[in-house]
Every structure is written in structure tokens, then in C-alpha cells.
Coordinates of N, CA and C in Angstrom, one line a residue:
X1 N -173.1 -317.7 1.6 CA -172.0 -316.8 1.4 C -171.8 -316.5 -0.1
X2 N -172.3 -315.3 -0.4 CA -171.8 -315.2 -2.0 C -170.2 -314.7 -2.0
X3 N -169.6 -315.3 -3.3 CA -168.6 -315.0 -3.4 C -168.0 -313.7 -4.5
X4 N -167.4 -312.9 -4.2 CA -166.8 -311.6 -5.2 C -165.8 -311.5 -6.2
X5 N -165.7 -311.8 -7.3 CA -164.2 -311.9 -7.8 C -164.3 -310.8 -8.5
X6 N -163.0 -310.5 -8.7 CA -162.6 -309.1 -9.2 C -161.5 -309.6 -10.6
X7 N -161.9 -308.5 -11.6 CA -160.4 -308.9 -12.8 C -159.5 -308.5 -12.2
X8 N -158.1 -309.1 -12.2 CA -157.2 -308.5 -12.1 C -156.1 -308.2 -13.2
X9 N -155.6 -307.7 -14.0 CA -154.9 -307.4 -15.5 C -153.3 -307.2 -14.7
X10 N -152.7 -308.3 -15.3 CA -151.2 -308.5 -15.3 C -150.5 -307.9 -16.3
X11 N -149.5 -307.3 -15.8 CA -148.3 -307.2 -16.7 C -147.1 -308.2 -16.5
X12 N -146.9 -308.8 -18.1 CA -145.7 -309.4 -17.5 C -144.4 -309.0 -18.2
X13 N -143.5 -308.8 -17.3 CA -142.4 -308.1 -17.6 C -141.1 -309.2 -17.4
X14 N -140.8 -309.8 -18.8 CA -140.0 -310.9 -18.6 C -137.9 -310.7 -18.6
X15 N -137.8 -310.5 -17.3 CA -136.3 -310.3 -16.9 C -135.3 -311.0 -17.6
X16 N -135.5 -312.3 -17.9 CA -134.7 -313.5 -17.6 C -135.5 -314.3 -19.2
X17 N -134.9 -315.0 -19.7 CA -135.7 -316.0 -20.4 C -136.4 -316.8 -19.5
X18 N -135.8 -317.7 -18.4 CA -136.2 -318.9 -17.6 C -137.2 -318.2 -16.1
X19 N -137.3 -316.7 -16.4 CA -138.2 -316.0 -15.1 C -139.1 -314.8 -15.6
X20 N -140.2 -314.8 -15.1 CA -141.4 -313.9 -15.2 C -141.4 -313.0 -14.4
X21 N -141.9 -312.0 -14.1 CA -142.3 -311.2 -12.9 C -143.9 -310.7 -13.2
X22 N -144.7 -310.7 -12.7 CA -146.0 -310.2 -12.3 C -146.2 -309.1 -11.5
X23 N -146.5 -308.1 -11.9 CA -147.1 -306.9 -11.4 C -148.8 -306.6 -11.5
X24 N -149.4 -306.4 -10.1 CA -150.6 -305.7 -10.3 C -150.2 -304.5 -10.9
X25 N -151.5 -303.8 -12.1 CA -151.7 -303.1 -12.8 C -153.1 -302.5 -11.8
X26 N -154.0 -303.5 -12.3 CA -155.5 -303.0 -12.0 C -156.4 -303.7 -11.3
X27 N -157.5 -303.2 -10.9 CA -158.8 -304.0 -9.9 C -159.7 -303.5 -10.5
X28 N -160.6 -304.3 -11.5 CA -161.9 -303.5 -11.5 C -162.8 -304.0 -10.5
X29 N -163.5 -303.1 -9.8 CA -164.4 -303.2 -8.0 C -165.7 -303.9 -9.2
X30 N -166.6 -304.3 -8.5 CA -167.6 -304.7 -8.5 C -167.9 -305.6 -9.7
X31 N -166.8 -306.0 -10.9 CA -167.2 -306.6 -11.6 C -166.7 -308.6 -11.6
X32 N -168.3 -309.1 -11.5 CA -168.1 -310.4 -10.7 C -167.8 -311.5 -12.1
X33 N -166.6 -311.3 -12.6 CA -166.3 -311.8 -13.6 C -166.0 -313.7 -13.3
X34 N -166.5 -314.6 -13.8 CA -166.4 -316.2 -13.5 C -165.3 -316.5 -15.2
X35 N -165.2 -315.9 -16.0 CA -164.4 -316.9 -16.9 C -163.4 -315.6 -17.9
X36 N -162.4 -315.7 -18.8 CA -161.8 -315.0 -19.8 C -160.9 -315.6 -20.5
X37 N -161.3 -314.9 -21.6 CA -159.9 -315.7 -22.5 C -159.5 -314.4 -23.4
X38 N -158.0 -314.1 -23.6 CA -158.0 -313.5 -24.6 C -157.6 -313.3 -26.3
X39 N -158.3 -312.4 -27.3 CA -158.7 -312.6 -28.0 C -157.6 -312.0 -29.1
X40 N -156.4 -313.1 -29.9 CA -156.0 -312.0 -30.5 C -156.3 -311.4 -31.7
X41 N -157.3 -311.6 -32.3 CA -157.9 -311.0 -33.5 C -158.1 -309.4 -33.1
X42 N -159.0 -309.7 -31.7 CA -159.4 -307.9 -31.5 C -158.4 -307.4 -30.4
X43 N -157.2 -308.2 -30.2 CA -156.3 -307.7 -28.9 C -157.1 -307.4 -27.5
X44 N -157.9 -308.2 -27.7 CA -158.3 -307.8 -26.1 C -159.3 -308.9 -25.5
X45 N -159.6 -308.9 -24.2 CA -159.5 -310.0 -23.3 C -161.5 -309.9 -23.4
X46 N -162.2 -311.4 -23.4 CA -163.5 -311.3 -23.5 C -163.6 -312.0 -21.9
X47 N -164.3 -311.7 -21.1 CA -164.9 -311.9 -20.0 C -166.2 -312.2 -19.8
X48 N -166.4 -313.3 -18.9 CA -168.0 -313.6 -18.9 C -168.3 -313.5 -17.2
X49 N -169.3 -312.8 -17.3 CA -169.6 -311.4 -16.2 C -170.8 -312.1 -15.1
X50 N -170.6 -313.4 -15.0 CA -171.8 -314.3 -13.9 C -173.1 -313.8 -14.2
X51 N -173.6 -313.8 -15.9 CA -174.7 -314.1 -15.8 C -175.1 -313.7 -17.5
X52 N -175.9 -313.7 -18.2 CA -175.9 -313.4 -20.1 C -175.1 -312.6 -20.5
X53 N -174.2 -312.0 -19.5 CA -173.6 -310.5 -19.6 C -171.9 -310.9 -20.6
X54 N -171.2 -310.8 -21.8 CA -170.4 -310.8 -21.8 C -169.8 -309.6 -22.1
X55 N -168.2 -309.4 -21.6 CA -167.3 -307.6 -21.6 C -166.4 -308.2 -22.3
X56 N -166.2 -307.0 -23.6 CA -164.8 -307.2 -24.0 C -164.0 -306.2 -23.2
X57 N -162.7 -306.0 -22.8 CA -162.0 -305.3 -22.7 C -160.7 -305.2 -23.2
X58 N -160.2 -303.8 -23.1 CA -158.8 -304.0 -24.0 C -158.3 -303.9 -22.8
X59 N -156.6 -304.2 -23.6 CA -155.5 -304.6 -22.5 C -155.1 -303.8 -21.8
X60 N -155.6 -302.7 -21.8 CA -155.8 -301.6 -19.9 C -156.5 -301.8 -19.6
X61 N -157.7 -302.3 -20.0 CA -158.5 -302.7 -18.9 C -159.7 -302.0 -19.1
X62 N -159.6 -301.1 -20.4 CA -160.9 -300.4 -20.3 C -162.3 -301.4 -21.0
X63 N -163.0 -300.9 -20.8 CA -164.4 -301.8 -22.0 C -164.5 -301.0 -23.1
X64 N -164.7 -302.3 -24.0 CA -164.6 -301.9 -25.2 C -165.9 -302.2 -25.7
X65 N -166.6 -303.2 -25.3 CA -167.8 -303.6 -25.8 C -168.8 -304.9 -25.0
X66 N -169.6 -304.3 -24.7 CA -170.5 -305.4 -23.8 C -172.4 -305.9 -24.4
X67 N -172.6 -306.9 -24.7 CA -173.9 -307.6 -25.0 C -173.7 -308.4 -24.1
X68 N -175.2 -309.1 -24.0 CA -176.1 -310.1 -23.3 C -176.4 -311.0 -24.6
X69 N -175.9 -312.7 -24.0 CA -176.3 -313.4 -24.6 C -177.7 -314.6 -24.5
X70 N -177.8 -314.9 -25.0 CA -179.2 -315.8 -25.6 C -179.3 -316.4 -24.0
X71 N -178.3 -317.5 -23.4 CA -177.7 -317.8 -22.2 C -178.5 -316.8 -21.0
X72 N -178.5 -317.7 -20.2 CA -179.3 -316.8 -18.4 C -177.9 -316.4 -17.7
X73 N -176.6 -317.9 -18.3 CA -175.8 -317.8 -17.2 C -174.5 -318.4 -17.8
X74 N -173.5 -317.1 -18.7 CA -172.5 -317.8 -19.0 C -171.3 -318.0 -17.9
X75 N -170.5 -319.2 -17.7 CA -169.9 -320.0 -16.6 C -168.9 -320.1 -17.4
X76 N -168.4 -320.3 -18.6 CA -166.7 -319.9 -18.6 C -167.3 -319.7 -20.7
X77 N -166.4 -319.6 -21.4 CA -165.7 -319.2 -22.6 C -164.4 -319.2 -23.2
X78 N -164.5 -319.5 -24.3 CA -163.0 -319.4 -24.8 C -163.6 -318.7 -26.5
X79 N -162.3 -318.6 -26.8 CA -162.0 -317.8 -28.5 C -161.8 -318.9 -29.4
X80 N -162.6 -318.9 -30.9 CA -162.8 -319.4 -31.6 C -162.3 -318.9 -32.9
X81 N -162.3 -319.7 -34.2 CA -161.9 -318.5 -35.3 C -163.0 -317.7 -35.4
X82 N -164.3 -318.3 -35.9 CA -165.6 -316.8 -36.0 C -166.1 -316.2 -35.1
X83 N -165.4 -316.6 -33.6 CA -166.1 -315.7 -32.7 C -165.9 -316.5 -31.2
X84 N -166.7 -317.0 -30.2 CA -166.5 -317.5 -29.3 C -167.4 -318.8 -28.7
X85 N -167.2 -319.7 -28.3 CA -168.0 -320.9 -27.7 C -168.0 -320.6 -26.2
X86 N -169.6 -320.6 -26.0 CA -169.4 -320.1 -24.4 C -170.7 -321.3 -23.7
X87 N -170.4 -321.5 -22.4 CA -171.1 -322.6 -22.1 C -171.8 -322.1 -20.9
X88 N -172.9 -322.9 -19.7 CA -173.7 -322.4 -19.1 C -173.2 -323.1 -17.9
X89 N -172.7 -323.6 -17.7 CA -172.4 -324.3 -16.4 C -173.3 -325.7 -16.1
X90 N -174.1 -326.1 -17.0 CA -175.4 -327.1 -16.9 C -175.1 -327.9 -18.2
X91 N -173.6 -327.5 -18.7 CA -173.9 -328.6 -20.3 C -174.0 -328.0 -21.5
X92 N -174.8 -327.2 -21.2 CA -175.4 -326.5 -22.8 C -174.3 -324.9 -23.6
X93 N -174.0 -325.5 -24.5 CA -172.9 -324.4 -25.3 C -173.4 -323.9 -26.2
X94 N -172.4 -322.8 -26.5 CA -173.0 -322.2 -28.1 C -172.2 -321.2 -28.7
X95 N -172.2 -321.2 -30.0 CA -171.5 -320.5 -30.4 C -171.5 -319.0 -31.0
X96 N -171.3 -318.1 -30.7 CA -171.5 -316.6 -31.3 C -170.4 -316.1 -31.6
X97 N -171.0 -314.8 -32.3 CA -169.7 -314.4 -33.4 C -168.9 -313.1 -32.0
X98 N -168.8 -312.2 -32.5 CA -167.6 -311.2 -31.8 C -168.7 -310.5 -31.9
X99 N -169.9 -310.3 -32.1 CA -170.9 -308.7 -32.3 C -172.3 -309.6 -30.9
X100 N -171.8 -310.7 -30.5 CA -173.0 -311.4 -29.5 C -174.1 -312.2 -30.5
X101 N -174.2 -311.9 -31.6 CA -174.9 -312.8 -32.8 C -174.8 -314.8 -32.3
X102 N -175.6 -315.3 -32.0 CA -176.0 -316.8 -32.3 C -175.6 -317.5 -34.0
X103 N -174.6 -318.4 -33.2 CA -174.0 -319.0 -35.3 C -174.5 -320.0 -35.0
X104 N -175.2 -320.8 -33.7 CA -175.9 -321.8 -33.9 C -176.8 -321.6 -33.0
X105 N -177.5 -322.8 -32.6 CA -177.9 -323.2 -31.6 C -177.7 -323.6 -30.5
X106 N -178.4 -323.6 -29.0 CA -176.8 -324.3 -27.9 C -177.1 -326.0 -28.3
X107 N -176.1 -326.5 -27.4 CA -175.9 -327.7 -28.1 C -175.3 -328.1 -27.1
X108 N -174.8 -329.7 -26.7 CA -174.3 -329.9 -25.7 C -172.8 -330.5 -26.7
X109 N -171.9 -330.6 -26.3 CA -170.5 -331.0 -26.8 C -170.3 -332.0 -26.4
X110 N -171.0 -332.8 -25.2 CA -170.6 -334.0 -24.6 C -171.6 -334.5 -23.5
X111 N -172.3 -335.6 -23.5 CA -172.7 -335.7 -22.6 C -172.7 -335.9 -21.1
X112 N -171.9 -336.5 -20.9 CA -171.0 -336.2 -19.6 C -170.7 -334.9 -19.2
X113 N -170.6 -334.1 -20.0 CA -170.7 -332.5 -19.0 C -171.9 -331.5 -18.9
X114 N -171.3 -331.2 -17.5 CA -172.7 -331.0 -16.4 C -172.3 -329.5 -16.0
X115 N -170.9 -329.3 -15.2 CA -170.5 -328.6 -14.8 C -169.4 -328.1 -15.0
X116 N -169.4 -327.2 -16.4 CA -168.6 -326.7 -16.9 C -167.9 -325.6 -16.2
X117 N -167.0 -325.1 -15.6 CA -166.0 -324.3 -14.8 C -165.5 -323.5 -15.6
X118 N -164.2 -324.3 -16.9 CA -163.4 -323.3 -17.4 C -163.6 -324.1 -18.6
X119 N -163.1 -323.3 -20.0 CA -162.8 -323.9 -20.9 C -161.9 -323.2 -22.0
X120 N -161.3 -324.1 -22.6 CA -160.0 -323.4 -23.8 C -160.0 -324.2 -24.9
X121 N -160.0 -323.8 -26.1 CA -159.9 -323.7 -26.9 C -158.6 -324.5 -27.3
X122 N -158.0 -325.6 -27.6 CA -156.3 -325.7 -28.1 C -156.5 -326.1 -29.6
X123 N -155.0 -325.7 -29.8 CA -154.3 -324.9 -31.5 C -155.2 -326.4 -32.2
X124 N -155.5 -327.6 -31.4 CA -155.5 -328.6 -32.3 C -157.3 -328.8 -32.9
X125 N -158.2 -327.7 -32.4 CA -159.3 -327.9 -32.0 C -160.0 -328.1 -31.5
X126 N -159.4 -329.3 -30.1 CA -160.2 -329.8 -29.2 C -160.0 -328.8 -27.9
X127 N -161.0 -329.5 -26.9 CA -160.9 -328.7 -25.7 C -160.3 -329.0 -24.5
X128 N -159.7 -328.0 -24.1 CA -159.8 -328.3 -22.5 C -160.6 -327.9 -21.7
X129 N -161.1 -328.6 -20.8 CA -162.6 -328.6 -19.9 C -162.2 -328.8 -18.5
X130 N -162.2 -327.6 -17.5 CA -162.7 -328.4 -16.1 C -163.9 -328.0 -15.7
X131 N -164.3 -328.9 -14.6 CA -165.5 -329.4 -14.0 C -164.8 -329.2 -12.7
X132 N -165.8 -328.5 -11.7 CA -165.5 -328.7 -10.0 C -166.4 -329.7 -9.3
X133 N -167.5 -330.3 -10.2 CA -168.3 -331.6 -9.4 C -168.7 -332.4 -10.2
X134 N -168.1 -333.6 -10.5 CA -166.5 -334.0 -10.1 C -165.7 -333.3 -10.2
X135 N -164.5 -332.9 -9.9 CA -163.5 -332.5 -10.2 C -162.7 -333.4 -10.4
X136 N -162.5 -332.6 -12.2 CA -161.9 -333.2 -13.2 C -161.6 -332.6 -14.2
X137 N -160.4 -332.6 -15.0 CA -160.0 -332.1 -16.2 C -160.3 -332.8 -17.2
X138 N -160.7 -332.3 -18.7 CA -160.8 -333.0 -20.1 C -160.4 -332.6 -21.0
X139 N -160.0 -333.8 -22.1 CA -159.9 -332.8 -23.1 C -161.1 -333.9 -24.2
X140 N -161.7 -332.6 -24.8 CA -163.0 -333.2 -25.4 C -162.8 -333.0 -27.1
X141 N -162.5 -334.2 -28.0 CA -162.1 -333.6 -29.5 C -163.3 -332.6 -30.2
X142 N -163.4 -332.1 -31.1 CA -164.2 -331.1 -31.9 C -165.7 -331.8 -32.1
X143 N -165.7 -333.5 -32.1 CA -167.3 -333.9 -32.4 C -167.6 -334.3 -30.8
X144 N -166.9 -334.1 -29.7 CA -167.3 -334.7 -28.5 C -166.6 -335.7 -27.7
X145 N -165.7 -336.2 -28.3 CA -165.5 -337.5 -28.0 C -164.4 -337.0 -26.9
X146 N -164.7 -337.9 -25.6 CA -163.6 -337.8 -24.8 C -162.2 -338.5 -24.8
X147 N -161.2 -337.7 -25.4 CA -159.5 -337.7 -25.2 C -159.2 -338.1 -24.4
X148 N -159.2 -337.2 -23.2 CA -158.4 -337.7 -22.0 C -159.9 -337.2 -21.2
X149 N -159.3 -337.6 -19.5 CA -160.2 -337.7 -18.3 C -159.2 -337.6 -16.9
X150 N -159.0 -336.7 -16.3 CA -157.9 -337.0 -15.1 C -159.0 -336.3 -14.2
X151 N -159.0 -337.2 -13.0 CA -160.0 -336.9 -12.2 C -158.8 -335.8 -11.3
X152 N -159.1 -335.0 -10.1 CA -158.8 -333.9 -9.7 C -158.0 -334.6 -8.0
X153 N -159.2 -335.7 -7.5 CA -158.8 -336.3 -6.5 C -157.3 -337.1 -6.4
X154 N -156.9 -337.0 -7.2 CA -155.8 -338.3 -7.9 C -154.7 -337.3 -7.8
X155 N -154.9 -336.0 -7.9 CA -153.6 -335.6 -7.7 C -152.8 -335.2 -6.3
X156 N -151.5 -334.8 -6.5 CA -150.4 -334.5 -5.2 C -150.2 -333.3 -5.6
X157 N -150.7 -331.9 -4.8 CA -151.9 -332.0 -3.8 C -153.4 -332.2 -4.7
X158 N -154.3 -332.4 -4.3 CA -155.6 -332.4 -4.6 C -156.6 -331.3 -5.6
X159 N -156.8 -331.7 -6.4 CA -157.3 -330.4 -7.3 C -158.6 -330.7 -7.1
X160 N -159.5 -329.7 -6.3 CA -160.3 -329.5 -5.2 C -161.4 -329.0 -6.1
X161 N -161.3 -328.0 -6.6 CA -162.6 -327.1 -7.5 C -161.7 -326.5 -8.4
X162 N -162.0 -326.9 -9.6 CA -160.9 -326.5 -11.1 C -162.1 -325.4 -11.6
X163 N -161.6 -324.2 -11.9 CA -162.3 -323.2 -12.0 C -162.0 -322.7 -13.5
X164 N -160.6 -322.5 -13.6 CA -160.4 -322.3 -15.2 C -159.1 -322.9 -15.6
X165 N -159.0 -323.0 -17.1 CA -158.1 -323.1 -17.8 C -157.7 -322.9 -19.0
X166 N -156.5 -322.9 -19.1 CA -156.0 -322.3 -20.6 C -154.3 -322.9 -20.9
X167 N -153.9 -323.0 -21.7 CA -152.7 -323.5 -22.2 C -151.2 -322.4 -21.9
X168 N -150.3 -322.7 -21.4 CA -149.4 -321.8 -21.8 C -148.4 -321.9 -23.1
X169 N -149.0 -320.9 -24.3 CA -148.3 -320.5 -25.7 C -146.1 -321.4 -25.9
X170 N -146.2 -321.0 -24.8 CA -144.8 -321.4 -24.8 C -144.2 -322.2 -24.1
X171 N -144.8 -322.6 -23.0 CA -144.1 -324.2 -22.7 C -145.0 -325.0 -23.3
X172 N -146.6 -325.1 -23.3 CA -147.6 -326.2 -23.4 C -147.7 -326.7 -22.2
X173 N -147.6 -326.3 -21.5 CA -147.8 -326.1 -20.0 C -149.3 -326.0 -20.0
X174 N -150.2 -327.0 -19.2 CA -151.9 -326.7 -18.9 C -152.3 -326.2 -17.7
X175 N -152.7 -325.1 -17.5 CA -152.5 -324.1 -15.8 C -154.0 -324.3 -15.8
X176 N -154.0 -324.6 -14.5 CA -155.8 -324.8 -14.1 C -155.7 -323.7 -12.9
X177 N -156.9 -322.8 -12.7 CA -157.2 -322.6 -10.9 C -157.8 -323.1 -10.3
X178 N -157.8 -323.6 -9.3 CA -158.0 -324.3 -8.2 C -159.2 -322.9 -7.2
X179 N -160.0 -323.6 -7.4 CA -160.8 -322.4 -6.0 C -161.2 -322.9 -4.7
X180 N -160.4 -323.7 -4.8 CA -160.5 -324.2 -3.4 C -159.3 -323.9 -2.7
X181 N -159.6 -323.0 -1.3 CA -159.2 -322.6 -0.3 C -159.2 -323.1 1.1
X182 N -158.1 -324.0 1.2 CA -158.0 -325.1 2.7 C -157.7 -323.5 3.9
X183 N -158.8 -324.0 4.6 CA -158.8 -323.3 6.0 C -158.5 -323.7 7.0
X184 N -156.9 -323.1 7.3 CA -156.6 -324.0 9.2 C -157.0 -323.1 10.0
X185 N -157.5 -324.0 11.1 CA -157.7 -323.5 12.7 C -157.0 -323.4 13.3

């Protein structure tokens, strides 16, 4: 069963200090986007497109700029200061500038990761990492070393397949998605 994901571009329109509201804006059809982070240097959101393919887009949603990287198959990404660290889903990362240019070589960040899902970038330079096999959240310091480790099973409810993540700016709040979908009969 192959699966479809679509961007979806939020507005958030904040009522209340203590409440948000979310509005769909937009659907782009056929683009099978697996990771994004957005970028505030260029104001706009980089997407990695299930396969060498990365999209910038700006914050309507149009494309602004798209290359193919070194990579067969980028599996998530985040924002850097010179550009972005994007990983393959197998371990292997690397880092490129904002033009799709190689600043290094890939490299692995950690040996223990296999199945890179999501990844973010935080203010302090280390990462946050999930993995859907195991599922598990990390945070991995700047030379590798594993910080923390919380397996996925351990939680109430069950964090099933961790797909992405990123920090929220203003609580410090760490939001994962879960792509796992319980089916009743």
C-alpha cells in the first residue's frame, strides 16, 4: 500500500494569548512530501520531497526554489546556520548550503541511528531525532553523543511510528507526529 502525503500550510491566527486557532489555507495535490522545517533566514519552509528532491517554498505556499541532492532518498531535514543537515533514513547525513551545494561529506552523527524519521535542529545545537523502528525519541549533542533516549513504547498512549519533530519557540514544548493510525473494527 503506498502511502500519499500532502503539504498542508497553516495559518495561525492567535485569539487569546492561552489559545490558537488553525485554519486550512492550502493542499498541494501530488506532492509526496516526508519532512520540513522552516527557514527564517529565507522566510520560507524547505521540504524534502521522498526522494534527492528538496522544495523551498514560501509562506503561500508557492515554490521558490528546488535541487536534487547528492542523497537517493532524503527522509527528514532541519535548518542550520550555513544551510541545512538532511539525513537518508539509513543513518547517513550531510550537510548543504541553501543553493543544494555539499559543505561536507555524508557522515553518520551517531551510530545507533538507522532510521531517521524526523529531525530538528535546537537553539542549543544538539538534535532532536525520531526513529519509527524502534520507536524512539533523541536528543543527540553536536559531536554525537547521546543526551537523552525515551523509547516510544513507554508512553501513555503509545508513540507508535514518530515521524517528525520540532520544538515549540514559545513554550519549549517538543511536538512529535505519530503516524500511526489505530484501526477499529
Amino acid at each position: 500500500m503506498r502511502r500519499k502525503a500532502s503539504v498542508l500550510l497553516m495559518t495561525i491566527l492567535l485569539a487569546l494569548p492561552a489559545r490558537a486557532e488553525l485554519w486550512h489555507r492550502l493542499t498541494i495535490q501530488d506532492f509526496r512530501a516526508v519532512s520540513l522545517a522552516y527557514d527564517a533566514e529565507v522566510c520560507g519552509i524547505w521540504v524534502a520531497n521522498e526522494g534527492p528532491e528538496i522544495v523551498l517554498l514560501n509562506t503561500a505556499g508557492r515554490e521558490v526554489k528546488r535541487f536534487e541532492t547528492d542523497m537517493r532518498s532524503v527522509r527528514s531535514l532541519t535548518v542550520e546556520a550555513g544551510g541545512l543537515l538532511i539525513a537518508n533514513g539509513w543513518g547517513d547525513f550531510q550537510r548543504i548550503d541553501r543553493e543544494g551545494q555539499p559543505i561536507d561529506a555524508e557522515f553518520r552523527l551517531n551510530r545507533t541511528l538507522f532510521d531517521t524519521e524526523g529531525l530538528h535542529r535546537d537553539a542549543d545545537g544538539s538534535f532532536l531525532v525520531v526513529e519509527d523502528d524502534p520507536s524512539r525519541l533523541l536528543r543527540i549533542a553536536p559531536d554525537g553523543a547521546v543526551l537523552m533516549e525515551l523509547f516510544g513504547d513507554r508512553f501513555d498512549p503509545p508513540m507508535v511510528e514518530p515521524q517528525g519533530i520540532t520544538r515549540d519557540p514559545y513554550s519549549g514544548n517538543i511536538l512529535v507526529v505519530d503516524g500511526f493510525v489505530a484501526q477499529i473494527s
